[in-house]
PDB file of C-alpha atoms in Angstrom:
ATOM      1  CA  UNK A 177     119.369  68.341  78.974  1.00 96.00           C
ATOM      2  CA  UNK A 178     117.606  64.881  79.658  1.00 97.00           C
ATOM      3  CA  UNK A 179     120.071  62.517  81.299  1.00 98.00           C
ATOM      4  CA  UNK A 180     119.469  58.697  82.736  1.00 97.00           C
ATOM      5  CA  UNK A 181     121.655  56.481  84.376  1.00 97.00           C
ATOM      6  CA  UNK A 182     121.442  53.299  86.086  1.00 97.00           C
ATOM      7  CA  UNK A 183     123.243  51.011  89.068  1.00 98.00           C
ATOM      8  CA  UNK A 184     123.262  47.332  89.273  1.00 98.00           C
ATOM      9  CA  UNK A 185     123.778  45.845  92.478  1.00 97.00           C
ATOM     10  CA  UNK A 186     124.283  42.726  93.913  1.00 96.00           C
ATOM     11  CA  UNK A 187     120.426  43.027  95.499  1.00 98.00           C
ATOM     12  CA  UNK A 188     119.085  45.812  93.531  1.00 98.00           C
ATOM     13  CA  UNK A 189     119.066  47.578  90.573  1.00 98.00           C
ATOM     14  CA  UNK A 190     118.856  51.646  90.343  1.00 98.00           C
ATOM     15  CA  UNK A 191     117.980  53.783  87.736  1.00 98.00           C
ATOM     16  CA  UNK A 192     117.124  57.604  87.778  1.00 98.00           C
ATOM     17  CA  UNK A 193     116.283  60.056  84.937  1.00 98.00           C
ATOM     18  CA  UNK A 194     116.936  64.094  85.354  1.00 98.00           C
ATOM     19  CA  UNK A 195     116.957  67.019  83.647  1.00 98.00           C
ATOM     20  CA  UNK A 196     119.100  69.990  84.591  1.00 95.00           C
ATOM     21  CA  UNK A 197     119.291  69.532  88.750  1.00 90.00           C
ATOM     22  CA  UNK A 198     116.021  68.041  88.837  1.00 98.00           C
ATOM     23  CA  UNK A 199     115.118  64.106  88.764  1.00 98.00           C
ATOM     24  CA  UNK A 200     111.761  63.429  86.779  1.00 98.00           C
ATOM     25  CA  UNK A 201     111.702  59.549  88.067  1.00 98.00           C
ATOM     26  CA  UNK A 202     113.681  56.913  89.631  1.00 98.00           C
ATOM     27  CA  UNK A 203     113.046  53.355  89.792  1.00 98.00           C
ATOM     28  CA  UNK A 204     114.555  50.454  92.527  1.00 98.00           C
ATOM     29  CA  UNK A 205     114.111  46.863  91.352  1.00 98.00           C
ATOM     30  CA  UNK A 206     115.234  43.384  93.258  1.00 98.00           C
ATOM     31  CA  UNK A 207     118.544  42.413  91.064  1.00 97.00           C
ATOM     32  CA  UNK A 208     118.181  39.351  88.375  1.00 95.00           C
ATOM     33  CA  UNK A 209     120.233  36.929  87.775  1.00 95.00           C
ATOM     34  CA  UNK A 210     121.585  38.219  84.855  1.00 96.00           C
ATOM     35  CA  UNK A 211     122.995  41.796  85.260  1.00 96.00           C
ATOM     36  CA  UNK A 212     122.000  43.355  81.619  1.00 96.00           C
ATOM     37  CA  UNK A 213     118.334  42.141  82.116  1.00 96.00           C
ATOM     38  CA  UNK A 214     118.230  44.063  85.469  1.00 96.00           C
ATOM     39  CA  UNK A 215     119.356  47.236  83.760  1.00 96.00           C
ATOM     40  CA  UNK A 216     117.399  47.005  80.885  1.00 95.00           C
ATOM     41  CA  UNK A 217     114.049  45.743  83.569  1.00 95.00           C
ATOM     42  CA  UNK A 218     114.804  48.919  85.556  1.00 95.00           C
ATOM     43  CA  UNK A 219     115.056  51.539  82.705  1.00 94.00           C
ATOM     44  CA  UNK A 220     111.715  50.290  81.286  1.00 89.00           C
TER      45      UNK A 220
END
């Protein structure tokens, strides 16, 4: 199963994306202002 989740942070914004035990990518992005546009920034 493909699975993605992400973090927004004060000063950064997280995401990874894994399947099973493994991660296929991860991203870390400088936070935005606004905390939706940092999530959906970082999962592009």
């Amino acid at each position: 199963m493909i699975v993605a989740g992400c973090d927004v942070g004060a000063l950064t914004a997280k995401a990874v994306v894994m399947e099973n035990s493994g991660i296929l990518g991860s991203e870390i992005i400088p936070a935005r202002p606004d905390a939706v546009l940092s999530a959906t920034e970082v999962m592009d």
